[in-house]
Amino acid sequence: MGDSNPDDAPIDYMARTHAWYGALGYGAPYRYARHDDAPFTPLAKPLSACRVALLTTAAPYRADKGNQGAGAPYNAGAKFYEVYSGATAADHDLRVSHVAVDQAHLSDDQNCWFPLPALRRAAEAGRIAGLTARFHGVPTNRSQRHTVDVDAPEVVRRCREDAADVAVLVPNCPVCHQTMTLVARGLEAAGVPTVVMGAAKDIVEHGGAPRFLFSDVPLGNAAGLPYDVVSQDRTLALALRTLEAATGPRITVRNPLVWPGPAGWRRDYLNLATLSPATIAERRAENERAREVAQAVRDATLAGDQAAK
């Protein structure tokens, strides 16, 4: 047997992000959530009788927040810091420029990260009973405590209000995968079966997701290939099958989907080897500016909450 090709192995996002932020001059590496066990709730009825809640880390497009399209630079101004909800009967414009997705391989087809149309088709086909009245947007927080103590309980509350039988969670960036894993754990502990559809295998498994469909594709494409309805429907179908077939926690199913772009796409994300010291210094400055913007958005959100009380 010959040596395996490193370009064929899933990206180690924890190692990649640790190296990146270390090179940018930050201190101790971020400690991703780790759980060796996981809560697990089996389906109480056939999936065809279940109403599905869709959870996303994508953000609603806001014209006053700058460039949020495919290929846009990281846009901290488009972040959100509270759970939001939207009607599943309506169409929405959701973007992912506010999180660290793989912009080099991102299209403007939001169905790659927000599978609402695919879920509607699944309902029309009788695969599921339907969608809950609302989908829910989940903020990405580096603070695991905030996710576990604030955001996850709020998601559980809204899913209960909507009488969700099961939930499908679609993360985008590395920390998004941690966030959705923690939220999935909260939902399962509350009696709602879940499946995470993601692309960062190491982070989701490290965090102890109950059920996980892994697609080995660039971040931002976990719900299927761009402009490829067949791949999007097949990816959702496999997620639903993972949801109903699991007999215990910490189940990972690998999507056979193959990314159609250049074979070396895994080398593109946060690749220090392609950057000069001067460029790395520029990235550090950009990151500091983004942190300041994000903090301002967070502070404004919290101030609004206090004013509303």
PDB file of C-alpha atoms in Angstrom:
ATOM      1  CA  MET A   1       0.000   0.000   0.000  1.00  0.00           C
ATOM      2  CA  GLY A   2       1.276   3.475  -0.832  1.00  0.00           C
ATOM      3  CA  ASP A   3       1.250   6.490   1.440  1.00  0.00           C
ATOM      4  CA  SER A   4      -2.101   8.204   1.826  1.00  0.00           C
ATOM      5  CA  ASN A   5      -2.549  11.567   0.163  1.00  0.00           C
ATOM      6  CA  PRO A   6      -2.926  14.328   2.785  1.00  0.00           C
ATOM      7  CA  ASP A   7      -5.162  16.173   0.343  1.00  0.00           C
ATOM      8  CA  ASP A   8      -7.678  13.346   0.741  1.00  0.00           C
ATOM      9  CA  ALA A   9      -7.916  13.542   4.541  1.00  0.00           C
ATOM     10  CA  PRO A  10     -10.545  15.729   6.215  1.00  0.00           C
ATOM     11  CA  ILE A  11      -9.161  19.062   7.384  1.00  0.00           C
ATOM     12  CA  ASP A  12      -8.099  19.204  11.023  1.00  0.00           C
ATOM     13  CA  TYR A  13      -9.801  22.512  11.715  1.00  0.00           C
ATOM     14  CA  MET A  14      -8.764  22.684  15.345  1.00  0.00           C
ATOM     15  CA  ALA A  15      -5.083  22.387  14.432  1.00  0.00           C
ATOM     16  CA  ARG A  16      -5.493  24.732  11.452  1.00  0.00           C
ATOM     17  CA  THR A  17      -7.155  27.483  13.500  1.00  0.00           C
ATOM     18  CA  HIS A  18      -4.695  27.074  16.371  1.00  0.00           C
ATOM     19  CA  ALA A  19      -1.772  27.518  13.970  1.00  0.00           C
ATOM     20  CA  TRP A  20      -3.430  30.481  12.277  1.00  0.00           C
ATOM     21  CA  TYR A  21      -4.161  32.487  15.405  1.00  0.00           C
ATOM     22  CA  GLY A  22      -0.816  31.526  16.891  1.00  0.00           C
ATOM     23  CA  ALA A  23       0.920  32.989  13.830  1.00  0.00           C
ATOM     24  CA  LEU A  24      -1.186  36.128  14.209  1.00  0.00           C
ATOM     25  CA  GLY A  25       0.323  36.575  17.653  1.00  0.00           C
ATOM     26  CA  TYR A  26      -2.489  35.540  19.938  1.00  0.00           C
ATOM     27  CA  GLY A  27      -1.809  33.675  23.161  1.00  0.00           C
ATOM     28  CA  ALA A  28      -2.850  30.217  24.305  1.00  0.00           C
ATOM     29  CA  PRO A  29      -4.810  28.294  21.675  1.00  0.00           C
ATOM     30  CA  TYR A  30      -8.583  28.274  21.920  1.00  0.00           C
ATOM     31  CA  ARG A  31      -9.933  25.204  23.708  1.00  0.00           C
ATOM     32  CA  TYR A  32     -12.757  23.708  21.706  1.00  0.00           C
ATOM     33  CA  ALA A  33     -15.558  22.023  23.626  1.00  0.00           C
ATOM     34  CA  ARG A  34     -14.917  18.390  24.382  1.00  0.00           C
ATOM     35  CA  HIS A  35     -17.386  15.743  25.516  1.00  0.00           C
ATOM     36  CA  ASP A  36     -16.742  12.023  25.522  1.00  0.00           C
ATOM     37  CA  ASP A  37     -20.424  11.204  25.911  1.00  0.00           C
ATOM     38  CA  ALA A  38     -23.607  12.642  24.433  1.00  0.00           C
ATOM     39  CA  PRO A  39     -27.292  12.808  25.297  1.00  0.00           C
ATOM     40  CA  PHE A  40     -29.491  10.843  22.926  1.00  0.00           C
ATOM     41  CA  THR A  41     -33.215  10.860  22.242  1.00  0.00           C
ATOM     42  CA  PRO A  42     -34.632   8.236  19.865  1.00  0.00           C
ATOM     43  CA  LEU A  43     -37.427   9.198  17.524  1.00  0.00           C
ATOM     44  CA  ALA A  44     -40.812   8.793  19.187  1.00  0.00           C
ATOM     45  CA  LYS A  45     -42.636   8.275  15.892  1.00  0.00           C
ATOM     46  CA  PRO A  46     -41.866   7.718  12.211  1.00  0.00           C
ATOM     47  CA  LEU A  47     -40.020  10.557  10.506  1.00  0.00           C
ATOM     48  CA  SER A  48     -42.938  10.894   8.094  1.00  0.00           C
ATOM     49  CA  ALA A  49     -45.005  12.012  11.092  1.00  0.00           C
ATOM     50  CA  CYS A  50     -42.372  14.433  12.428  1.00  0.00           C
ATOM     51  CA  ARG A  51     -42.229  18.201  12.141  1.00  0.00           C
ATOM     52  CA  VAL A  52     -38.688  19.413  11.553  1.00  0.00           C
ATOM     53  CA  ALA A  53     -37.088  22.518  13.031  1.00  0.00           C
ATOM     54  CA  LEU A  54     -34.286  24.008  10.915  1.00  0.00           C
ATOM     55  CA  LEU A  55     -31.436  25.751  12.735  1.00  0.00           C
ATOM     56  CA  THR A  56     -28.781  27.858  11.012  1.00  0.00           C
ATOM     57  CA  THR A  57     -25.790  30.031  11.877  1.00  0.00           C
ATOM     58  CA  ALA A  58     -26.363  32.161   8.762  1.00  0.00           C
ATOM     59  CA  ALA A  59     -27.367  35.808   9.192  1.00  0.00           C
ATOM     60  CA  PRO A  60     -30.167  37.762   7.505  1.00  0.00           C
ATOM     61  CA  TYR A  61     -28.852  40.052   4.798  1.00  0.00           C
ATOM     62  CA  ARG A  62     -28.889  43.714   5.816  1.00  0.00           C
ATOM     63  CA  ALA A  63     -28.072  46.229   3.119  1.00  0.00           C
ATOM     64  CA  ASP A  64     -26.535  48.680   5.599  1.00  0.00           C
ATOM     65  CA  LYS A  65     -23.899  46.173   6.756  1.00  0.00           C
ATOM     66  CA  GLY A  66     -21.551  46.256   3.785  1.00  0.00           C
ATOM     67  CA  ASN A  67     -20.466  43.492   1.438  1.00  0.00           C
ATOM     68  CA  GLN A  68     -22.045  40.182   2.435  1.00  0.00           C
ATOM     69  CA  GLY A  69     -21.909  38.318  -0.879  1.00  0.00           C
ATOM     70  CA  ALA A  70     -19.858  35.358  -2.044  1.00  0.00           C
ATOM     71  CA  GLY A  71     -16.159  36.192  -1.892  1.00  0.00           C
ATOM     72  CA  ALA A  72     -16.712  39.061   0.532  1.00  0.00           C
ATOM     73  CA  PRO A  73     -14.054  39.589   3.178  1.00  0.00           C
ATOM     74  CA  TYR A  74     -14.946  38.590   6.715  1.00  0.00           C
ATOM     75  CA  ASN A  75     -17.655  41.034   7.783  1.00  0.00           C
ATOM     76  CA  ALA A  76     -17.937  41.339  11.549  1.00  0.00           C
ATOM     77  CA  GLY A  77     -20.508  44.102  11.161  1.00  0.00           C
ATOM     78  CA  ALA A  78     -23.025  41.555   9.876  1.00  0.00           C
ATOM     79  CA  LYS A  79     -22.829  39.442  13.032  1.00  0.00           C
ATOM     80  CA  PHE A  80     -25.760  38.799  15.342  1.00  0.00           C
ATOM     81  CA  TYR A  81     -25.660  37.924  19.022  1.00  0.00           C
ATOM     82  CA  GLU A  82     -29.173  36.762  19.830  1.00  0.00           C
ATOM     83  CA  VAL A  83     -31.271  33.864  18.604  1.00  0.00           C
ATOM     84  CA  TYR A  84     -33.632  35.007  15.859  1.00  0.00           C
ATOM     85  CA  SER A  85     -36.507  33.265  14.087  1.00  0.00           C
ATOM     86  CA  GLY A  86     -38.088  33.445  10.644  1.00  0.00           C
ATOM     87  CA  ALA A  87     -41.172  32.014   8.993  1.00  0.00           C
ATOM     88  CA  THR A  88     -40.504  28.811   7.061  1.00  0.00           C
ATOM     89  CA  ALA A  89     -43.409  29.624   4.738  1.00  0.00           C
ATOM     90  CA  ALA A  90     -41.492  32.667   3.447  1.00  0.00           C
ATOM     91  CA  ASP A  91     -38.268  32.905   1.467  1.00  0.00           C
ATOM     92  CA  HIS A  92     -35.233  34.504   3.072  1.00  0.00           C
ATOM     93  CA  ASP A  93     -31.874  35.973   2.101  1.00  0.00           C
ATOM     94  CA  LEU A  94     -29.306  34.582   4.521  1.00  0.00           C
ATOM     95  CA  ARG A  95     -25.560  35.151   4.243  1.00  0.00           C
ATOM     96  CA  VAL A  96     -22.408  33.768   5.863  1.00  0.00           C
ATOM     97  CA  SER A  97     -19.906  36.618   5.458  1.00  0.00           C
ATOM     98  CA  HIS A  98     -20.020  37.207   9.237  1.00  0.00           C
ATOM     99  CA  VAL A  99     -18.299  33.892  10.002  1.00  0.00           C
ATOM    100  CA  ALA A 100     -15.015  32.321   8.900  1.00  0.00           C
ATOM    101  CA  VAL A 101     -16.185  30.141   6.032  1.00  0.00           C
ATOM    102  CA  ASP A 102     -14.042  29.130   3.056  1.00  0.00           C
ATOM    103  CA  GLN A 103     -14.682  32.179   0.864  1.00  0.00           C
ATOM    104  CA  ALA A 104     -12.426  30.794  -1.875  1.00  0.00           C
ATOM    105  CA  HIS A 105     -14.988  28.059  -2.509  1.00  0.00           C
ATOM    106  CA  LEU A 106     -18.236  29.820  -1.631  1.00  0.00           C
ATOM    107  CA  SER A 107     -20.998  30.577  -4.113  1.00  0.00           C
ATOM    108  CA  ASP A 108     -24.040  32.792  -3.702  1.00  0.00           C
ATOM    109  CA  ASP A 109     -26.328  29.738  -3.580  1.00  0.00           C
ATOM    110  CA  GLN A 110     -27.623  29.894  -0.022  1.00  0.00           C
ATOM    111  CA  ASN A 111     -29.154  26.441  -0.401  1.00  0.00           C
ATOM    112  CA  CYS A 112     -25.633  25.143   0.316  1.00  0.00           C
ATOM    113  CA  TRP A 113     -25.931  26.364   3.907  1.00  0.00           C
ATOM    114  CA  PHE A 114     -29.678  26.883   4.398  1.00  0.00           C
ATOM    115  CA  PRO A 115     -31.617  23.829   3.161  1.00  0.00           C
ATOM    116  CA  LEU A 116     -35.104  25.274   3.536  1.00  0.00           C
ATOM    117  CA  PRO A 117     -36.130  24.468  -0.078  1.00  0.00           C
ATOM    118  CA  ALA A 118     -34.814  20.905   0.274  1.00  0.00           C
ATOM    119  CA  LEU A 119     -36.844  20.440   3.455  1.00  0.00           C
ATOM    120  CA  ARG A 120     -39.933  21.774   1.707  1.00  0.00           C
ATOM    121  CA  ARG A 121     -39.399  19.218  -1.048  1.00  0.00           C
ATOM    122  CA  ALA A 122     -38.983  16.482   1.551  1.00  0.00           C
ATOM    123  CA  ALA A 123     -42.306  17.508   3.069  1.00  0.00           C
ATOM    124  CA  GLU A 124     -44.007  17.508  -0.326  1.00  0.00           C
ATOM    125  CA  ALA A 125     -42.671  13.995  -0.926  1.00  0.00           C
ATOM    126  CA  GLY A 126     -44.013  12.797   2.429  1.00  0.00           C
ATOM    127  CA  ARG A 127     -40.568  12.082   3.864  1.00  0.00           C
ATOM    128  CA  ILE A 128     -41.340  14.400   6.787  1.00  0.00           C
ATOM    129  CA  ALA A 129     -44.667  15.689   8.072  1.00  0.00           C
ATOM    130  CA  GLY A 130     -43.527  19.232   7.455  1.00  0.00           C
ATOM    131  CA  LEU A 131     -41.495  22.081   8.852  1.00  0.00           C
ATOM    132  CA  THR A 132     -42.205  23.917  12.060  1.00  0.00           C
ATOM    133  CA  ALA A 133     -43.674  27.374  11.525  1.00  0.00           C
ATOM    134  CA  ARG A 134     -40.292  28.967  12.200  1.00  0.00           C
ATOM    135  CA  PHE A 135     -36.622  28.297  11.591  1.00  0.00           C
ATOM    136  CA  HIS A 136     -34.120  29.627  14.105  1.00  0.00           C
ATOM    137  CA  GLY A 137     -30.830  31.463  13.688  1.00  0.00           C
ATOM    138  CA  VAL A 138     -28.203  30.639  16.288  1.00  0.00           C
ATOM    139  CA  PRO A 139     -25.409  33.119  17.089  1.00  0.00           C
ATOM    140  CA  THR A 140     -21.848  31.869  16.969  1.00  0.00           C
ATOM    141  CA  ASN A 141     -20.111  32.522  20.268  1.00  0.00           C
ATOM    142  CA  ARG A 142     -16.569  31.620  21.235  1.00  0.00           C
ATOM    143  CA  SER A 143     -17.934  31.570  24.785  1.00  0.00           C
ATOM    144  CA  GLN A 144     -19.097  28.003  25.289  1.00  0.00           C
ATOM    145  CA  ARG A 145     -20.736  29.004  28.559  1.00  0.00           C
ATOM    146  CA  HIS A 146     -22.883  31.597  26.809  1.00  0.00           C
ATOM    147  CA  THR A 147     -23.932  29.061  24.181  1.00  0.00           C
ATOM    148  CA  VAL A 148     -24.791  26.410  26.784  1.00  0.00           C
ATOM    149  CA  ASP A 149     -26.404  28.709  29.360  1.00  0.00           C
ATOM    150  CA  VAL A 150     -28.111  31.316  27.157  1.00  0.00           C
ATOM    151  CA  ASP A 151     -28.457  30.467  23.481  1.00  0.00           C
ATOM    152  CA  ALA A 152     -29.118  26.723  23.673  1.00  0.00           C
ATOM    153  CA  PRO A 153     -31.936  27.066  26.239  1.00  0.00           C
ATOM    154  CA  GLU A 154     -33.512  29.784  24.106  1.00  0.00           C
ATOM    155  CA  VAL A 155     -33.397  27.505  21.060  1.00  0.00           C
ATOM    156  CA  VAL A 156     -34.947  24.702  23.112  1.00  0.00           C
ATOM    157  CA  ARG A 157     -37.696  27.052  24.278  1.00  0.00           C
ATOM    158  CA  ARG A 158     -38.543  28.157  20.751  1.00  0.00           C
ATOM    159  CA  CYS A 159     -38.482  24.620  19.390  1.00  0.00           C
ATOM    160  CA  ARG A 160     -40.888  23.569  22.126  1.00  0.00           C
ATOM    161  CA  GLU A 161     -43.158  26.498  21.304  1.00  0.00           C
ATOM    162  CA  ASP A 162     -43.154  25.316  17.699  1.00  0.00           C
ATOM    163  CA  ALA A 163     -43.885  21.690  18.693  1.00  0.00           C
ATOM    164  CA  ALA A 164     -40.766  20.473  16.891  1.00  0.00           C
ATOM    165  CA  ASP A 165     -40.396  16.711  16.814  1.00  0.00           C
ATOM    166  CA  VAL A 166     -36.814  16.747  15.473  1.00  0.00           C
ATOM    167  CA  ALA A 167     -34.207  19.332  14.505  1.00  0.00           C
ATOM    168  CA  VAL A 168     -31.721  19.711  11.656  1.00  0.00           C
ATOM    169  CA  LEU A 169     -28.745  21.953  12.467  1.00  0.00           C
ATOM    170  CA  VAL A 170     -26.454  23.409   9.781  1.00  0.00           C
ATOM    171  CA  PRO A 171     -23.248  25.159  10.943  1.00  0.00           C
ATOM    172  CA  ASN A 172     -20.786  27.018   8.731  1.00  0.00           C
ATOM    173  CA  CYS A 173     -17.508  28.184  10.311  1.00  0.00           C
ATOM    174  CA  PRO A 174     -15.321  26.204  12.744  1.00  0.00           C
ATOM    175  CA  VAL A 175     -16.802  27.810  15.865  1.00  0.00           C
ATOM    176  CA  CYS A 176     -20.265  27.486  14.284  1.00  0.00           C
ATOM    177  CA  HIS A 177     -19.721  23.724  14.330  1.00  0.00           C
ATOM    178  CA  GLN A 178     -18.971  23.885  18.044  1.00  0.00           C
ATOM    179  CA  THR A 179     -22.036  26.062  18.630  1.00  0.00           C
ATOM    180  CA  MET A 180     -24.401  23.730  16.799  1.00  0.00           C
ATOM    181  CA  THR A 181     -22.923  20.686  18.518  1.00  0.00           C
ATOM    182  CA  LEU A 182     -23.602  22.258  21.911  1.00  0.00           C
ATOM    183  CA  VAL A 183     -27.119  23.262  20.860  1.00  0.00           C
ATOM    184  CA  ALA A 184     -27.794  19.754  19.541  1.00  0.00           C
ATOM    185  CA  ARG A 185     -26.744  18.359  22.906  1.00  0.00           C
ATOM    186  CA  GLY A 186     -29.144  20.733  24.642  1.00  0.00           C
ATOM    187  CA  LEU A 187     -32.017  19.748  22.378  1.00  0.00           C
ATOM    188  CA  GLU A 188     -31.365  16.031  22.813  1.00  0.00           C
ATOM    189  CA  ALA A 189     -31.254  16.447  26.595  1.00  0.00           C
ATOM    190  CA  ALA A 190     -34.635  18.173  26.317  1.00  0.00           C
ATOM    191  CA  GLY A 191     -36.078  15.280  24.311  1.00  0.00           C
ATOM    192  CA  VAL A 192     -35.700  16.581  20.748  1.00  0.00           C
ATOM    193  CA  PRO A 193     -33.745  14.280  18.380  1.00  0.00           C
ATOM    194  CA  THR A 194     -31.196  16.120  16.233  1.00  0.00           C
ATOM    195  CA  VAL A 195     -28.779  15.764  13.361  1.00  0.00           C
ATOM    196  CA  VAL A 196     -25.909  18.148  12.632  1.00  0.00           C
ATOM    197  CA  MET A 197     -25.084  18.597   8.935  1.00  0.00           C
ATOM    198  CA  GLY A 198     -21.515  19.846   8.903  1.00  0.00           C
ATOM    199  CA  ALA A 199     -18.076  19.906   7.295  1.00  0.00           C
ATOM    200  CA  ALA A 200     -15.742  20.203  10.322  1.00  0.00           C
ATOM    201  CA  LYS A 201     -15.576  16.582  11.428  1.00  0.00           C
ATOM    202  CA  ASP A 202     -12.975  17.016  14.132  1.00  0.00           C
ATOM    203  CA  ILE A 203     -14.832  19.803  15.934  1.00  0.00           C
ATOM    204  CA  VAL A 204     -18.241  18.117  15.907  1.00  0.00           C
ATOM    205  CA  GLU A 205     -16.910  14.764  17.061  1.00  0.00           C
ATOM    206  CA  HIS A 206     -14.704  16.432  19.703  1.00  0.00           C
ATOM    207  CA  GLY A 207     -17.767  18.233  21.041  1.00  0.00           C
ATOM    208  CA  GLY A 208     -19.891  15.092  21.255  1.00  0.00           C
ATOM    209  CA  ALA A 209     -22.744  15.596  18.796  1.00  0.00           C
ATOM    210  CA  PRO A 210     -25.443  12.931  19.154  1.00  0.00           C
ATOM    211  CA  ARG A 211     -25.869  12.472  15.381  1.00  0.00           C
ATOM    212  CA  PHE A 212     -23.656  13.926  12.657  1.00  0.00           C
ATOM    213  CA  LEU A 213     -23.710  13.856   8.871  1.00  0.00           C
ATOM    214  CA  PHE A 214     -20.203  14.737   7.703  1.00  0.00           C
ATOM    215  CA  SER A 215     -19.738  16.202   4.229  1.00  0.00           C
ATOM    216  CA  ASP A 216     -16.083  16.586   3.217  1.00  0.00           C
ATOM    217  CA  VAL A 217     -16.566  19.909   1.451  1.00  0.00           C
ATOM    218  CA  PRO A 218     -15.368  23.491   2.003  1.00  0.00           C
ATOM    219  CA  LEU A 219     -16.959  25.300   4.930  1.00  0.00           C
ATOM    220  CA  GLY A 220     -20.239  26.855   3.858  1.00  0.00           C
ATOM    221  CA  ASN A 221     -21.372  23.937   1.694  1.00  0.00           C
ATOM    222  CA  ALA A 222     -22.574  21.349   4.223  1.00  0.00           C
ATOM    223  CA  ALA A 223     -26.087  21.202   2.742  1.00  0.00           C
ATOM    224  CA  GLY A 224     -24.979  20.278  -0.795  1.00  0.00           C
ATOM    225  CA  LEU A 225     -23.111  21.490  -3.856  1.00  0.00           C
ATOM    226  CA  PRO A 226     -23.769  24.928  -5.371  1.00  0.00           C
ATOM    227  CA  TYR A 227     -26.596  25.034  -7.911  1.00  0.00           C
ATOM    228  CA  ASP A 228     -26.980  21.260  -7.682  1.00  0.00           C
ATOM    229  CA  VAL A 229     -30.465  20.445  -6.421  1.00  0.00           C
ATOM    230  CA  VAL A 230     -29.852  16.715  -6.736  1.00  0.00           C
ATOM    231  CA  SER A 231     -26.837  16.869  -4.397  1.00  0.00           C
ATOM    232  CA  GLN A 232     -28.748  19.092  -1.983  1.00  0.00           C
ATOM    233  CA  ASP A 233     -31.696  16.691  -1.866  1.00  0.00           C
ATOM    234  CA  ARG A 234     -29.419  13.680  -1.486  1.00  0.00           C
ATOM    235  CA  THR A 235     -27.482  15.339   1.316  1.00  0.00           C
ATOM    236  CA  LEU A 236     -30.674  16.154   3.190  1.00  0.00           C
ATOM    237  CA  ALA A 237     -31.995  12.642   2.578  1.00  0.00           C
ATOM    238  CA  LEU A 238     -28.855  11.190   4.133  1.00  0.00           C
ATOM    239  CA  ALA A 239     -29.176  13.537   7.113  1.00  0.00           C
ATOM    240  CA  LEU A 240     -32.765  12.433   7.642  1.00  0.00           C
ATOM    241  CA  ARG A 241     -31.726   8.811   7.348  1.00  0.00           C
ATOM    242  CA  THR A 242     -29.019   9.432   9.958  1.00  0.00           C
ATOM    243  CA  LEU A 243     -31.626  11.008  12.200  1.00  0.00           C
ATOM    244  CA  GLU A 244     -33.984   8.047  12.108  1.00  0.00           C
ATOM    245  CA  ALA A 245     -31.511   5.152  11.870  1.00  0.00           C
ATOM    246  CA  ALA A 246     -29.245   5.988  14.817  1.00  0.00           C
ATOM    247  CA  THR A 247     -29.683   3.622  17.745  1.00  0.00           C
ATOM    248  CA  GLY A 248     -27.300   5.405  20.085  1.00  0.00           C
ATOM    249  CA  PRO A 249     -25.303   8.628  20.481  1.00  0.00           C
ATOM    250  CA  ARG A 250     -22.148   9.886  18.769  1.00  0.00           C
ATOM    251  CA  ILE A 251     -23.047   8.541  15.353  1.00  0.00           C
ATOM    252  CA  THR A 252     -21.129   9.938  12.363  1.00  0.00           C
ATOM    253  CA  VAL A 253     -22.232   9.146   8.823  1.00  0.00           C
ATOM    254  CA  ARG A 254     -20.025  10.256   5.937  1.00  0.00           C
ATOM    255  CA  ASN A 255     -21.690  11.753   2.901  1.00  0.00           C
ATOM    256  CA  PRO A 256     -20.216  10.195  -0.286  1.00  0.00           C
ATOM    257  CA  LEU A 257     -20.474  13.612  -1.940  1.00  0.00           C
ATOM    258  CA  VAL A 258     -17.237  14.690  -3.657  1.00  0.00           C
ATOM    259  CA  TRP A 259     -16.332  18.365  -4.032  1.00  0.00           C
ATOM    260  CA  PRO A 260     -16.098  19.084  -7.780  1.00  0.00           C
ATOM    261  CA  GLY A 261     -13.480  21.811  -7.562  1.00  0.00           C
ATOM    262  CA  PRO A 262      -9.673  21.553  -7.609  1.00  0.00           C
ATOM    263  CA  ALA A 263      -8.340  18.500  -5.782  1.00  0.00           C
ATOM    264  CA  GLY A 264      -6.200  20.663  -3.509  1.00  0.00           C
ATOM    265  CA  TRP A 265      -9.076  22.685  -2.067  1.00  0.00           C
ATOM    266  CA  ARG A 266      -8.273  21.495   1.476  1.00  0.00           C
ATOM    267  CA  ARG A 267      -5.007  23.467   1.353  1.00  0.00           C
ATOM    268  CA  ASP A 268      -6.751  26.799   0.811  1.00  0.00           C
ATOM    269  CA  TYR A 269      -8.383  27.463   4.181  1.00  0.00           C
ATOM    270  CA  LEU A 270      -6.211  29.514   6.596  1.00  0.00           C
ATOM    271  CA  ASN A 271      -3.053  28.268   4.915  1.00  0.00           C
ATOM    272  CA  LEU A 272      -0.065  30.035   6.466  1.00  0.00           C
ATOM    273  CA  ALA A 273       2.322  28.497   3.933  1.00  0.00           C
ATOM    274  CA  THR A 274       0.923  30.738   1.209  1.00  0.00           C
ATOM    275  CA  LEU A 275       1.429  33.993   3.128  1.00  0.00           C
ATOM    276  CA  SER A 276       4.461  36.226   3.591  1.00  0.00           C
ATOM    277  CA  PRO A 277       5.308  37.688   7.024  1.00  0.00           C
ATOM    278  CA  ALA A 278       4.016  41.050   5.808  1.00  0.00           C
ATOM    279  CA  THR A 279       0.706  39.524   4.770  1.00  0.00           C
ATOM    280  CA  ILE A 280       0.376  37.736   8.102  1.00  0.00           C
ATOM    281  CA  ALA A 281       0.882  41.097   9.831  1.00  0.00           C
ATOM    282  CA  GLU A 282      -1.870  42.560   7.646  1.00  0.00           C
ATOM    283  CA  ARG A 283      -4.175  39.694   8.611  1.00  0.00           C
ATOM    284  CA  ARG A 284      -3.459  40.410  12.276  1.00  0.00           C
ATOM    285  CA  ALA A 285      -4.428  44.057  11.821  1.00  0.00           C
ATOM    286  CA  GLU A 286      -7.577  43.053   9.931  1.00  0.00           C
ATOM    287  CA  ASN A 287      -8.500  40.627  12.681  1.00  0.00           C
ATOM    288  CA  GLU A 288      -8.058  43.262  15.362  1.00  0.00           C
ATOM    289  CA  ARG A 289     -10.335  45.648  13.461  1.00  0.00           C
ATOM    290  CA  ALA A 290     -12.915  42.891  13.051  1.00  0.00           C
ATOM    291  CA  ARG A 291     -12.801  42.131  16.775  1.00  0.00           C
ATOM    292  CA  GLU A 292     -13.492  45.774  17.559  1.00  0.00           C
ATOM    293  CA  VAL A 293     -16.454  45.844  15.177  1.00  0.00           C
ATOM    294  CA  ALA A 294     -17.832  42.586  16.556  1.00  0.00           C
ATOM    295  CA  GLN A 295     -17.518  43.863  20.115  1.00  0.00           C
ATOM    296  CA  ALA A 296     -19.409  47.019  19.168  1.00  0.00           C
ATOM    297  CA  VAL A 297     -22.215  44.937  17.653  1.00  0.00           C
ATOM    298  CA  ARG A 298     -22.339  42.765  20.763  1.00  0.00           C
ATOM    299  CA  ASP A 299     -22.354  45.777  23.091  1.00  0.00           C
ATOM    300  CA  ALA A 300     -25.173  47.392  21.110  1.00  0.00           C
ATOM    301  CA  THR A 301     -27.180  44.173  21.288  1.00  0.00           C
ATOM    302  CA  LEU A 302     -26.756  43.926  25.054  1.00  0.00           C
ATOM    303  CA  ALA A 303     -27.586  47.614  25.505  1.00  0.00           C
ATOM    304  CA  GLY A 304     -30.773  47.109  23.522  1.00  0.00           C
ATOM    305  CA  ASP A 305     -31.700  44.172  25.721  1.00  0.00           C
ATOM    306  CA  GLN A 306     -31.215  46.226  28.867  1.00  0.00           C
ATOM    307  CA  ALA A 307     -33.274  49.101  27.476  1.00  0.00           C
ATOM    308  CA  ALA A 308     -36.119  46.724  26.633  1.00  0.00           C
ATOM    309  CA  LYS A 309     -36.316  45.394  30.210  1.00  0.00           C
TER     310      LYS A 309
END
